CSV table of C-alpha atoms and ligand atoms in Angstrom, one decimal:
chain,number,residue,atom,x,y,z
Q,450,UNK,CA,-61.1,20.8,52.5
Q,451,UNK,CA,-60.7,17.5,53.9
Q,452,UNK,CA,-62.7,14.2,52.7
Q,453,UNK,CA,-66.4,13.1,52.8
Q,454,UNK,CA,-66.5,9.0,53.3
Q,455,UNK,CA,-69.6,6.7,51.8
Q,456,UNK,CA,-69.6,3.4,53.5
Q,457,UNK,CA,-72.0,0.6,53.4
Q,458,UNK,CA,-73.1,-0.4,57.0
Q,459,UNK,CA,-74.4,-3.8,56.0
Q,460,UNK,CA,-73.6,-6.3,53.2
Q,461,UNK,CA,-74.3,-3.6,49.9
Q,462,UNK,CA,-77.0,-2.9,48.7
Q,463,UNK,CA,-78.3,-0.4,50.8
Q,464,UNK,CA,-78.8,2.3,48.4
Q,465,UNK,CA,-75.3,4.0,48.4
Q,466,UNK,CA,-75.7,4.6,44.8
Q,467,UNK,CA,-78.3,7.7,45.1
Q,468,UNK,CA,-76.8,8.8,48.0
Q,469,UNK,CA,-73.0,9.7,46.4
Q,470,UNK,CA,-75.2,10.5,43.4
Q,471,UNK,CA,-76.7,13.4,46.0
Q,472,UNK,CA,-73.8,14.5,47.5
Q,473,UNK,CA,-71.8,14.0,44.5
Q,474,UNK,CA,-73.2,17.6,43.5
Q,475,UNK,CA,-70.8,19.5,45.5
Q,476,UNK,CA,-67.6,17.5,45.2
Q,477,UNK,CA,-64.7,18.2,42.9
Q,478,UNK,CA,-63.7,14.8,42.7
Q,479,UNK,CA,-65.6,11.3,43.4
Q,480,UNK,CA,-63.5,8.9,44.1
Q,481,UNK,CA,-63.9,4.8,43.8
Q,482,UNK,CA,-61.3,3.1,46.3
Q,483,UNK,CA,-61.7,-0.8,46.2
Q,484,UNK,CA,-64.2,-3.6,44.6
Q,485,UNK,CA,-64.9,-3.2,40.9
Q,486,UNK,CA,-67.7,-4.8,38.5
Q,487,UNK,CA,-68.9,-6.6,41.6
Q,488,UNK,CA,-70.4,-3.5,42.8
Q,489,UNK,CA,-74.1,-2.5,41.1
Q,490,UNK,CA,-75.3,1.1,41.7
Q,491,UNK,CA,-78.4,2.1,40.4
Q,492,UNK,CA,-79.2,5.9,40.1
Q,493,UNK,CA,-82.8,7.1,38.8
Q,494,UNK,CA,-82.5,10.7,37.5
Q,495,UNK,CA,-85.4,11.9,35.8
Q,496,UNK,CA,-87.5,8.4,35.4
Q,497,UNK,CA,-83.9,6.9,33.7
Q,498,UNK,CA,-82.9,4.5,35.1
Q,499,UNK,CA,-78.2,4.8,35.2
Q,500,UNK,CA,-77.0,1.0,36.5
Q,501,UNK,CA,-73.3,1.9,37.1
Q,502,UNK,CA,-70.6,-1.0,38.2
Q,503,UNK,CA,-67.2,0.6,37.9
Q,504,UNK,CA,-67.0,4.2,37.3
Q,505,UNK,CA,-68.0,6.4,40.2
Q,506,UNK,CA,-71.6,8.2,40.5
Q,507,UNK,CA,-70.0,11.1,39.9
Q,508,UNK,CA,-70.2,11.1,36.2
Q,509,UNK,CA,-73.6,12.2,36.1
Q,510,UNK,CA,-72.7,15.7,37.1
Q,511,UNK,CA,-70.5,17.6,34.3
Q,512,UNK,CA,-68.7,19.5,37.4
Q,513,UNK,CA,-67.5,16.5,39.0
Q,514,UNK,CA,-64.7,14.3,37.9
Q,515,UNK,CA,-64.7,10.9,38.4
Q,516,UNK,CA,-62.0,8.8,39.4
Q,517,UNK,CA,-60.9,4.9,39.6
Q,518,UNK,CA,-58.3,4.5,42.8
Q,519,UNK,CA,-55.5,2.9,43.1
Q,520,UNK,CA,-57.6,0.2,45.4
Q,521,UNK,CA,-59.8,-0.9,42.5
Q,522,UNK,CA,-59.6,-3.8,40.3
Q,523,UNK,CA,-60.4,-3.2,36.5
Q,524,UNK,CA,-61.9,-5.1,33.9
Q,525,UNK,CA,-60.9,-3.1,30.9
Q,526,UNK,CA,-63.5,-4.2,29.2
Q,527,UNK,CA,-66.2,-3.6,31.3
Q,528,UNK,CA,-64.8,-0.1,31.8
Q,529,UNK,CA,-65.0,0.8,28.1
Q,530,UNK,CA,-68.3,-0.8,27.6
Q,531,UNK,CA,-69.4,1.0,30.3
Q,532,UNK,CA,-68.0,4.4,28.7
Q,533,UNK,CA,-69.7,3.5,25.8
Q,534,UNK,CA,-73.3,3.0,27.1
Q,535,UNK,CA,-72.7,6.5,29.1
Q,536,UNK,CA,-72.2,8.3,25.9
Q,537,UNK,CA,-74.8,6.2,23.7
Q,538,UNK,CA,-77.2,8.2,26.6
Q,539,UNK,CA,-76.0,11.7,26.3
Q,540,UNK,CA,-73.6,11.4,29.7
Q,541,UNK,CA,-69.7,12.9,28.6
Q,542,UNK,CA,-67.8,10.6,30.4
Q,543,UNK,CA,-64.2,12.0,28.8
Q,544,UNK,CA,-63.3,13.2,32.4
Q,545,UNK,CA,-63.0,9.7,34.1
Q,546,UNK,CA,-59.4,9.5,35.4
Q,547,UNK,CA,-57.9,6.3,36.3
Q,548,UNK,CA,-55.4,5.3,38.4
Q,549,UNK,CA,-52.0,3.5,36.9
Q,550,UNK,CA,-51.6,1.5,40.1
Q,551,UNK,CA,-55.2,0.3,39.9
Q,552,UNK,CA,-55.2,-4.3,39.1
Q,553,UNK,CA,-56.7,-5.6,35.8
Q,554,UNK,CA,-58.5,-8.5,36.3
Q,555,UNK,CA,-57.7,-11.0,33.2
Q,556,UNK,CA,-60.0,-13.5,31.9
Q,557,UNK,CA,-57.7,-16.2,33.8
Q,558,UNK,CA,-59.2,-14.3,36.9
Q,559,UNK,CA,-63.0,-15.2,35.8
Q,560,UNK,CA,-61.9,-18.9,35.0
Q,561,UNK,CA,-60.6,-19.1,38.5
Q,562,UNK,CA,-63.4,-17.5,40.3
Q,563,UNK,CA,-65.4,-19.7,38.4
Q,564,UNK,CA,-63.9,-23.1,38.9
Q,565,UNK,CA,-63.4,-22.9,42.9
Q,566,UNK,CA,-67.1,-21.6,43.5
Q,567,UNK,CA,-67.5,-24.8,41.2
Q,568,UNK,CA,-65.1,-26.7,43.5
Q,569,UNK,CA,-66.3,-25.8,46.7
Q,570,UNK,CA,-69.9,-27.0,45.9
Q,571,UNK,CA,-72.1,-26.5,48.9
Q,572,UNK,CA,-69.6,-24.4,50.8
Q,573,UNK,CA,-69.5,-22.0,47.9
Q,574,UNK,CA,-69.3,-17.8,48.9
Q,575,UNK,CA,-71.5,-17.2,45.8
Q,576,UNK,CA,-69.1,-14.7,44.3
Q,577,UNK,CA,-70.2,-12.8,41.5
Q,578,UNK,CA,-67.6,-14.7,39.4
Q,579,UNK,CA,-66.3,-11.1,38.1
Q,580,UNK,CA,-62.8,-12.5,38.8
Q,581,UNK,CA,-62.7,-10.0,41.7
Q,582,UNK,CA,-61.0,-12.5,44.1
Q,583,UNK,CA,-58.3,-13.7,42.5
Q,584,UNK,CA,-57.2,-10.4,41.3
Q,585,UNK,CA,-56.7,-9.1,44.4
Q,586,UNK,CA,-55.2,-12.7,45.2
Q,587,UNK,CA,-52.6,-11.5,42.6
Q,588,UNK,CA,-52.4,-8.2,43.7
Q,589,UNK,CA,-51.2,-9.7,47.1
Q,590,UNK,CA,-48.8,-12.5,46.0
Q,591,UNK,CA,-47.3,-9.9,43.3
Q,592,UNK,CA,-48.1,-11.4,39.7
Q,593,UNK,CA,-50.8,-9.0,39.0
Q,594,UNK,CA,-51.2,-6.8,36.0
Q,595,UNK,CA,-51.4,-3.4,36.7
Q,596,UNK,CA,-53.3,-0.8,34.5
Q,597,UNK,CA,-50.2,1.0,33.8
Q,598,UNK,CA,-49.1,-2.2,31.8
Q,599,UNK,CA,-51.3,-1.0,29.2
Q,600,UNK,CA,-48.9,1.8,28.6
Q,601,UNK,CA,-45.7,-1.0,27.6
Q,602,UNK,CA,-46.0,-3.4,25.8
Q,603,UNK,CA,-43.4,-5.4,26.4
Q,604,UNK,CA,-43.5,-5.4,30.4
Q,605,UNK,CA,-47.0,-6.3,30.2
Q,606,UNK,CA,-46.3,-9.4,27.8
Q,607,UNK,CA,-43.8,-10.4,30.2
Q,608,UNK,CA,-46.4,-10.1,33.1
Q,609,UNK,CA,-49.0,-12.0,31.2
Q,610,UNK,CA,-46.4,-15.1,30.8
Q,611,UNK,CA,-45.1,-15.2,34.3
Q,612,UNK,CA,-48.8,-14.9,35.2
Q,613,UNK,CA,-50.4,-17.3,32.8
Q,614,UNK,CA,-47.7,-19.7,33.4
Q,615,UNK,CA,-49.5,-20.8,36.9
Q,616,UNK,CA,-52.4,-19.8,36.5
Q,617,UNK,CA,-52.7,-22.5,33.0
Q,618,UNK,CA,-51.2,-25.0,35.0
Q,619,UNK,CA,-53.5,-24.2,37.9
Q,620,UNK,CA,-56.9,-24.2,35.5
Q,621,UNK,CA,-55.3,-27.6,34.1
Q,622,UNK,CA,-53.9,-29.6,37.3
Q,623,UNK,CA,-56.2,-28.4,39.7
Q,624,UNK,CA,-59.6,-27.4,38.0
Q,625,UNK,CA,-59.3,-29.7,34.5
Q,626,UNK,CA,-60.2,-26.3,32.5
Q,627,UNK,CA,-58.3,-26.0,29.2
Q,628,UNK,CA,-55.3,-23.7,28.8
Q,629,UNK,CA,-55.7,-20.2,28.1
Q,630,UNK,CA,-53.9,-18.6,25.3
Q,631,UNK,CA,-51.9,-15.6,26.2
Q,632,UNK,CA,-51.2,-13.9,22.6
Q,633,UNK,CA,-55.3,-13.8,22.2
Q,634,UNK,CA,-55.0,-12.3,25.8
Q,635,UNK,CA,-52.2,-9.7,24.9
Q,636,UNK,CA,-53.8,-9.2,21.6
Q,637,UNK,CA,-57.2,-8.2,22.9
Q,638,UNK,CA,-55.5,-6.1,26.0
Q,639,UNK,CA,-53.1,-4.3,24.1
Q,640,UNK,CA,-54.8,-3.7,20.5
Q,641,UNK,CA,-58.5,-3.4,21.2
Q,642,UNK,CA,-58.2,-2.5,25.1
Q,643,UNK,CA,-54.9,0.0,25.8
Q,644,UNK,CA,-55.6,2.3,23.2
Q,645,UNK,CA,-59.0,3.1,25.0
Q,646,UNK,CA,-58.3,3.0,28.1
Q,647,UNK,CA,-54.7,5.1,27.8
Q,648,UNK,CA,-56.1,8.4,27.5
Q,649,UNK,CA,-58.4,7.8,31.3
Q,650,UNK,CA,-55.1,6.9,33.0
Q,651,UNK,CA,-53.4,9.8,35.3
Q,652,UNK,CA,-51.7,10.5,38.3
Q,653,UNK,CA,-55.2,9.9,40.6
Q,654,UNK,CA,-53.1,10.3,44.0
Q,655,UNK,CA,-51.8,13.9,42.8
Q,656,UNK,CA,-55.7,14.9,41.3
Q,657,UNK,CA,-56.9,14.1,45.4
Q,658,UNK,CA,-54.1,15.9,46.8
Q,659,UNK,CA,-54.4,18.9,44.4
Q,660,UNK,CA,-58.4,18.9,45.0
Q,661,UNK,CA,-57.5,18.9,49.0
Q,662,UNK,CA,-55.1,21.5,49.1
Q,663,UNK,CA,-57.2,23.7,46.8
Q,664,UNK,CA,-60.1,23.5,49.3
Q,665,UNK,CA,-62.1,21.8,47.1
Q,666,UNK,CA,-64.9,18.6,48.5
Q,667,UNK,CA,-63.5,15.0,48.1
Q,668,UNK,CA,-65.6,11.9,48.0
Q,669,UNK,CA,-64.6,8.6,48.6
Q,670,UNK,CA,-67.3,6.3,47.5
Q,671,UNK,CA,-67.1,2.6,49.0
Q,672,UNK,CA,-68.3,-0.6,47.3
Q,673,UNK,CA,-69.6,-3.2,48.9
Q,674,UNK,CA,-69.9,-2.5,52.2
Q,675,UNK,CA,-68.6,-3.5,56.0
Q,676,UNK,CA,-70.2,-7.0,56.6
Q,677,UNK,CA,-68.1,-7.7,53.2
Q,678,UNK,CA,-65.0,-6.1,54.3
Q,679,UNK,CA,-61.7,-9.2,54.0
Q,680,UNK,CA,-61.3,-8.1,57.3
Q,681,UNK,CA,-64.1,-7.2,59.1
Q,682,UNK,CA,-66.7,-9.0,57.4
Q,683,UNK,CA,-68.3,-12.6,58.4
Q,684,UNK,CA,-65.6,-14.1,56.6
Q,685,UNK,CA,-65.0,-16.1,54.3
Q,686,UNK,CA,-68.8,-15.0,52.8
Q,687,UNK,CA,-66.8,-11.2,52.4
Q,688,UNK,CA,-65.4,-9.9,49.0
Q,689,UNK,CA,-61.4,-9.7,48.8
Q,690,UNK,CA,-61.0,-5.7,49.6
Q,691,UNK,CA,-61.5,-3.3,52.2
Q,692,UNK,CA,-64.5,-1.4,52.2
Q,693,UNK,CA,-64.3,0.0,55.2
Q,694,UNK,CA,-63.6,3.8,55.9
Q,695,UNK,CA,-59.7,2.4,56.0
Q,696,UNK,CA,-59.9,1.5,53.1
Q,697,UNK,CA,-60.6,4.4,52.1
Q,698,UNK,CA,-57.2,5.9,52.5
Q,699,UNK,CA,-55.2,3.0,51.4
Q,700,UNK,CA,-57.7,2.7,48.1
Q,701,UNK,CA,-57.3,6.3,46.9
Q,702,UNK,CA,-53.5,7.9,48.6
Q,703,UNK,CA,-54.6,10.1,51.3
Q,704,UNK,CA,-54.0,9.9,54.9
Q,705,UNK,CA,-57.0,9.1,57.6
Q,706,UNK,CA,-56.3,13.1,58.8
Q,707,UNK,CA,-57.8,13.7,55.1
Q,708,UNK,CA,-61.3,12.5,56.0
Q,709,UNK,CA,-63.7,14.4,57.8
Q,710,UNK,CA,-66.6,13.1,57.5
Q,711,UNK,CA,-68.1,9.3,57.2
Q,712,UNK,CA,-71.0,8.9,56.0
Q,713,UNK,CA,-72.6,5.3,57.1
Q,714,UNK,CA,-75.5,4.1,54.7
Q,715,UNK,CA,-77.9,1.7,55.9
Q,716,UNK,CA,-81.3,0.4,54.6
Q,717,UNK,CA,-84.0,0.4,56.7
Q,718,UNK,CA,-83.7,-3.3,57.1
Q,719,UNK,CA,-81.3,-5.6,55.6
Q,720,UNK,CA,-80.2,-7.9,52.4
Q,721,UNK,CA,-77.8,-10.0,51.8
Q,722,UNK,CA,-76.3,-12.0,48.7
Q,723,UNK,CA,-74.6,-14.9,48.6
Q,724,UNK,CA,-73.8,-17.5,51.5
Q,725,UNK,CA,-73.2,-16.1,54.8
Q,726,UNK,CA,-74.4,-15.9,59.0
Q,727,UNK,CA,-77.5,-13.3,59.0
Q,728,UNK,CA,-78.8,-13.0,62.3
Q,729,UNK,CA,-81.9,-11.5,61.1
Q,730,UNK,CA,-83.1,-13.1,58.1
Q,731,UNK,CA,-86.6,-13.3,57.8
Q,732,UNK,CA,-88.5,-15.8,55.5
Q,733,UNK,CA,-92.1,-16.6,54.2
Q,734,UNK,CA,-94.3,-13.9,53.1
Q,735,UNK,CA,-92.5,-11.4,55.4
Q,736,UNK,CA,-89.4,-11.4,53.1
Q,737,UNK,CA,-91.0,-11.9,49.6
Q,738,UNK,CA,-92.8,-8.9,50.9
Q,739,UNK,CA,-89.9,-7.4,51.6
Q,740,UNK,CA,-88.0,-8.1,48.4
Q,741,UNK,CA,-90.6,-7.5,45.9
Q,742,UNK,CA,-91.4,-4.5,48.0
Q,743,UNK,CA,-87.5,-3.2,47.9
Q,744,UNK,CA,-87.0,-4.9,44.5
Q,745,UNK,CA,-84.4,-6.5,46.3
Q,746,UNK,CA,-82.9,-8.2,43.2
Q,747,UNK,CA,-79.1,-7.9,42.0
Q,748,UNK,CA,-78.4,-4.7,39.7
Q,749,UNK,CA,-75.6,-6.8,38.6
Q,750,UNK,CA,-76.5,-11.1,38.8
Q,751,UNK,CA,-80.7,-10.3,39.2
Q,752,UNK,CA,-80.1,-12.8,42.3
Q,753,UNK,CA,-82.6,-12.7,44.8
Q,754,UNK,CA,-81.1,-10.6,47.9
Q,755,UNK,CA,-81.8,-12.7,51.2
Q,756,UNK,CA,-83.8,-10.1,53.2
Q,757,UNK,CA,-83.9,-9.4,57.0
Q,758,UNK,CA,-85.2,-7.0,60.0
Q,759,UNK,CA,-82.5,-4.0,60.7
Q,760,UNK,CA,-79.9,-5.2,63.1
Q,761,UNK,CA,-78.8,-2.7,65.3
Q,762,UNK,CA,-76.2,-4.8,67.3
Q,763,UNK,CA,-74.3,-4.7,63.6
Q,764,UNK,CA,-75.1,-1.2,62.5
Q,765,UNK,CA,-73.6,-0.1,66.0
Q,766,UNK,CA,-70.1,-2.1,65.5
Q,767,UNK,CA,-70.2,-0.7,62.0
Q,768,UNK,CA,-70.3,2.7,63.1
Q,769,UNK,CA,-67.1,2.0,65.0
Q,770,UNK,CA,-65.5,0.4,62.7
Q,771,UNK,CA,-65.9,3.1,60.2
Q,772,UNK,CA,-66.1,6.4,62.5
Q,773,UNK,CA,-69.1,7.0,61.4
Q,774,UNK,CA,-70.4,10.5,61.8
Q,775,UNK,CA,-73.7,10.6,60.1
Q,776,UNK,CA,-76.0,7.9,59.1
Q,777,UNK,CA,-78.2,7.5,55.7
Q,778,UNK,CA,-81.1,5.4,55.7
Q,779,UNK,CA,-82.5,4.2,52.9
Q,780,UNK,CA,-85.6,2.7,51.8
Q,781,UNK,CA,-87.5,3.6,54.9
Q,782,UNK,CA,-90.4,3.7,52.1
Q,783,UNK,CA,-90.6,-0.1,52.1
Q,784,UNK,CA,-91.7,-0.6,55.3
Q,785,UNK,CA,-94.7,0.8,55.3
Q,786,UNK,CA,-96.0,-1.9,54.5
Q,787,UNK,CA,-95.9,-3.3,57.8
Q,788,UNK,CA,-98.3,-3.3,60.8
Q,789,UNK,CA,-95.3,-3.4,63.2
Q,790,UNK,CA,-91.7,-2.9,62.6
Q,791,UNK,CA,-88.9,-4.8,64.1
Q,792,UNK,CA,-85.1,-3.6,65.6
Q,793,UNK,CA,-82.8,-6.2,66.8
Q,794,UNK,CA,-81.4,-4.3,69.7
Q,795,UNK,CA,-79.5,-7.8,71.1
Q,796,UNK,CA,-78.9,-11.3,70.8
Q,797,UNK,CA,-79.4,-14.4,72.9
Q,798,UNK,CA,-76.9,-16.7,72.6
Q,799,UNK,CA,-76.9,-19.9,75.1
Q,800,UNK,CA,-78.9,-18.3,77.9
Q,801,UNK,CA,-77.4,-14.7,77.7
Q,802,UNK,CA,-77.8,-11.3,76.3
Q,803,UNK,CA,-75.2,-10.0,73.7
Q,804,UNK,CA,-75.1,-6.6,73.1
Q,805,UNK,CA,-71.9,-6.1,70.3
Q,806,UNK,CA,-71.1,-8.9,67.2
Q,807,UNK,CA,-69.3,-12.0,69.2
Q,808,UNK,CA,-65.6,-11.7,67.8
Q,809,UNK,CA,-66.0,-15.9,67.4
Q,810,UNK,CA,-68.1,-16.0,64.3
Q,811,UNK,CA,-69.3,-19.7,65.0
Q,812,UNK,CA,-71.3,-17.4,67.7
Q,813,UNK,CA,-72.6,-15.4,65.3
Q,814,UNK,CA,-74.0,-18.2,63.1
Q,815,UNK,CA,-75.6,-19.3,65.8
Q,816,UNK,CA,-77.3,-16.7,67.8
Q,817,UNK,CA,-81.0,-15.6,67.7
Q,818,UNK,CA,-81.8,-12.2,67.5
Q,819,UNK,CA,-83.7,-10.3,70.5
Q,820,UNK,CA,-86.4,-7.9,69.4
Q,821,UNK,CA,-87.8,-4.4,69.7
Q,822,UNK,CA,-91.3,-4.4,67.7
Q,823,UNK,CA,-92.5,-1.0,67.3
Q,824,UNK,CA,-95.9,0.1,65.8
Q,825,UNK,CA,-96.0,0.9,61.9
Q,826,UNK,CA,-96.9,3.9,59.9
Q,827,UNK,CA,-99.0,2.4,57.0
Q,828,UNK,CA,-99.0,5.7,54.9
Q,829,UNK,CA,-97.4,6.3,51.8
Q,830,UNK,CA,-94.4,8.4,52.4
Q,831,UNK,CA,-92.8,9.0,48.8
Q,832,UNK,CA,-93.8,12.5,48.9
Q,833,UNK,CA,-92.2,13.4,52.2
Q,834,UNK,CA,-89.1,15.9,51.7
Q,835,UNK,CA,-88.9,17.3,55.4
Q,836,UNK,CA,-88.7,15.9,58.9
Q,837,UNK,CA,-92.4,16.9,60.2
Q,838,UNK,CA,-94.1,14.8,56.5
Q,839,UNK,CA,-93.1,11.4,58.3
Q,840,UNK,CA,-95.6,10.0,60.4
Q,841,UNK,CA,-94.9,10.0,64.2
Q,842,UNK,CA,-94.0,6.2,64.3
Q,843,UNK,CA,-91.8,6.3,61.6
Q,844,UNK,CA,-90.0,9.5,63.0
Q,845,UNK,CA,-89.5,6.7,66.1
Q,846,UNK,CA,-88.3,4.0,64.4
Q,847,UNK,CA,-85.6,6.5,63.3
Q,848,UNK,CA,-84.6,7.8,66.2
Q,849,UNK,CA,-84.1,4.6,67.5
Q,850,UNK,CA,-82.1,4.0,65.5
Q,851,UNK,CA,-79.9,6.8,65.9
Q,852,UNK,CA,-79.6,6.2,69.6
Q,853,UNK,CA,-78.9,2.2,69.7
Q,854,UNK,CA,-76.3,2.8,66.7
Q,855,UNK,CA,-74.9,6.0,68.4
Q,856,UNK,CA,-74.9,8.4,65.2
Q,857,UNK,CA,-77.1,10.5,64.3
Q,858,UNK,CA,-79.5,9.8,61.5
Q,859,UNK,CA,-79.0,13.2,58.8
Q,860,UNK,CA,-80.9,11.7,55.7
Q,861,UNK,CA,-84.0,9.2,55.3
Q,862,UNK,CA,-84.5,8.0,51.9
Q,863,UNK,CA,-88.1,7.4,51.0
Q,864,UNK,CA,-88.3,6.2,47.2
Q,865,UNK,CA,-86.3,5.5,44.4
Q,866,UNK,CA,-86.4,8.9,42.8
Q,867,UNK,CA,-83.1,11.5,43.0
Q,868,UNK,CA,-85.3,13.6,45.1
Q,869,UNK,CA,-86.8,10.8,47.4
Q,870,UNK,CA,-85.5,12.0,50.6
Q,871,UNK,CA,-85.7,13.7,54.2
Q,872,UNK,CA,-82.8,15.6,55.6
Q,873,UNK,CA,-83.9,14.3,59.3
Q,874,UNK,CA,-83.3,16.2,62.1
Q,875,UNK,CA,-84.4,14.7,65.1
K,1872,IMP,P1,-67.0,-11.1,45.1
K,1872,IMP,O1,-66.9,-9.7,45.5
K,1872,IMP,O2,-67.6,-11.3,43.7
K,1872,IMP,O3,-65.8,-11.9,45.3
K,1872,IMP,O4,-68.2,-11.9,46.0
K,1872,IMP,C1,-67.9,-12.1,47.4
K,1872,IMP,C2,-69.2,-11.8,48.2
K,1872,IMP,O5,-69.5,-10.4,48.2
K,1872,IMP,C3,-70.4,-12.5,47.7
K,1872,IMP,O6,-71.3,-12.9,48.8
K,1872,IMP,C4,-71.1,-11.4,46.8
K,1872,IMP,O7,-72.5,-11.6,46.7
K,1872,IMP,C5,-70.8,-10.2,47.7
K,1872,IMP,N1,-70.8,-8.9,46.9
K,1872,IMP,C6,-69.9,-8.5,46.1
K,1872,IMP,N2,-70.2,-7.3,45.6
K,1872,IMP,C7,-71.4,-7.0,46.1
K,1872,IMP,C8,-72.3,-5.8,46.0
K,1872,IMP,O8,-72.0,-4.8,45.3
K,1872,IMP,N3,-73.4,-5.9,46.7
K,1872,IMP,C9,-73.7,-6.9,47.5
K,1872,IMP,N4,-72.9,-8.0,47.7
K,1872,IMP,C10,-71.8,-8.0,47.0
């Protein structure tokens, strides 16, 4: 059975959390393939509330087994704190496998992210400062520790020094931080952390495989999302991994003839966090409407999200860049609070009319978005679970959607609740 894809469309925070969470049901495996702590997904399952960062959403279902991929980067720590608050609740997470090839990020990796968002004062990214760049900055120029180092002692001592070497003389010569000592380092990483985390790791690539070839469903859950992609995002305001579908692959050891099916998610208007070009940013009362509406507020930092209309020009280059088969939108709920809604179908930049994202990004920053304003609904609609309960204008708004972005729209999500949804059908 091949592979079922979940990709943000925007920049996070669109509600993927609920969605894996729904179609984690049916899949054997739920796989994680890049980001790590820096991701925040909030599931509501019976009025409790689960805020998960590293381990996949498929925990919550004893069937499914969640996995860590290759692509991740992990704070050990984080990771067994996180077991640990599962269990405290009654959730059995003993069947968490993670992969040997997946990073660690080491404390030197938070100093770092630290001290250059310190550095860079006003032309900061507004990291989360979870060290997730400059792990995968090791990852890349090969000094990285790698979860299997765990397993040997003596290989991952010898990591550490090579590692901490620079990275104490970088934190000293560059960034005037004091040194950091690498036997408290080994000592908390190899006493307190290895023996937890040893029994989680496994062969991950051979699980997916073996899950494939016995027919069983696959999920690939992305972080992040494609506006945050090191490639494809509005770079350098992007995280350092690829959420993209390709990712995917890379993240987790399966071929793109593996995946089937790519399922976009996008909220019915956008948020950002962080520093970054956002064509449709809205301010005033509109978006403190709009965030305190969508309690648009970091799961992870409580930052406020910066919030915006739906951008259509974005979601339809995201559906490309992903192959995107099916769109989720979320939150649809929120804007019913509005006498009109809005849908950037364009922008105007310097007299003319563009219709895809400008490939120059100094474009992007400065176009000004052309808009569709379409009449509101008003009503309530957290109780509607089928196509026909959605008023008539919200049932438009969707299909325009669908049409401008060129996929169809298969799920509208309309409250926080597990069972907040519409399979649309247009
Ligand atoms: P980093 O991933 O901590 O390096 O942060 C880089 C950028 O990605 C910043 O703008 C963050 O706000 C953003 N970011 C990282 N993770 C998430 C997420 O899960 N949701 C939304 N934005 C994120």
């Amino acid at each position: 059975m091949p592979a079922t894809v979940v990709v943000g469309t925007q920049w996070g925070d669109e509600g993927k959390g609920k969605l894996t969470d729904l179609l984690a049901r049916d899949m054997r495996l739920v796989v994680r393939y890049q980001g790590g702590h820096n991701a925040g997904h909030t599931i509501v399952v019976g009025g409790e509330t689960f805020a998960l960062q590293l381990i996949p959403s498929g925990v919550l279902y004893p069937e499914t087994v969640p996995v860590i991929g290759n692509g991740v980067v992990v704070d050990p720590a984080v990771l067994v704190a996180e077991c640990d608050a599962l269990e405290a609740r009654g959730i059995d997470t003993s069947r968490l496998v993670v992969s040997g090839n997946a990073h660690l990020i080491m404390p030197y990796h938070y100093e770092i992210d630290r001290a250059t968002e310190r550095s860079l004062g006003k032309n900061k990214l507004g990291t989360t400062k979870r060290g997730i760049g400059p792990a995968y900055a090791d990852k890349a120029a090969r000094i990285g520790l790698r979860v299997q180092d765990l397993l040997d002692e003596k290989i991952f001592r010898q990591k550490l020094d090579v590692a901490l070497r620079e990275k104490n003389l970088v934190l000293a010569k560059v960034f005037n931080r004091l040194a950091l000592d690498g036997r408290e380092i080994a000592r908390v990483y190899l006493e307190q952390l290895a023996p937890r985390i040893a029994p989680m790791i496994g062969d991950t690539v051979g699980l997916v495989h073996e899950a494939l070839d016995a027919g069983e469903n696959v999920m690939l859950e992305g972080a992040q999302a494609t506006y945050l992609d090191l490639d494809h995002g509005t770079y350098p305001y992007v995280t350092s991994s690829n959420p993209t579908a390709g990712g995917a692959c890379t993240g987790s050891g399966i071929g793109p003839r593996d995946i089937n099916r790519v399922v976009g998610i996008a909220k019915a208007y956008v948020t950002r966090v962080g520093a970054g070009p956002f064509p449709t940013e809205v301010e005033g009362e509109l978006a403190d409407t709009l965030v305190e509406r969508g309690h648009e507020y970091g799961t992870n930092t409580g930052r406020r999200r910066r919030p915006g209309w739906l951008d259509l020009v974005m979601l339809r280059h995201a559906v490309r860049l992903n192959s995107i088969s099916e769109i989720a939108l979320t939150k649809l709920d929120v804007l019913s609070a509005f006498e009109s809604v809005k849908l950037c179908v364009a922008y105007e930049y310097e007299g003319e009319r563009l219709t895809s994202v400008p490939y120059h990004q100094s474009v992007l920053h400065r176009v000004r978005p052309v808009y569709e304003e379409l009449p509101g609904w008003g009503d309530d609609l957290s109780g509607a679970t089928e196509t026909g309960d959605l008023p008539a204008a919200a049932r438009d708004y969707v299909r325009m959607i669908a049409e401008y972005a060129k996929a169809p729209v298969t799920y509208v999500g309309v409250g926080p609740g597990r069972e907040q949804y519409v399979r649309f059908a247009a």
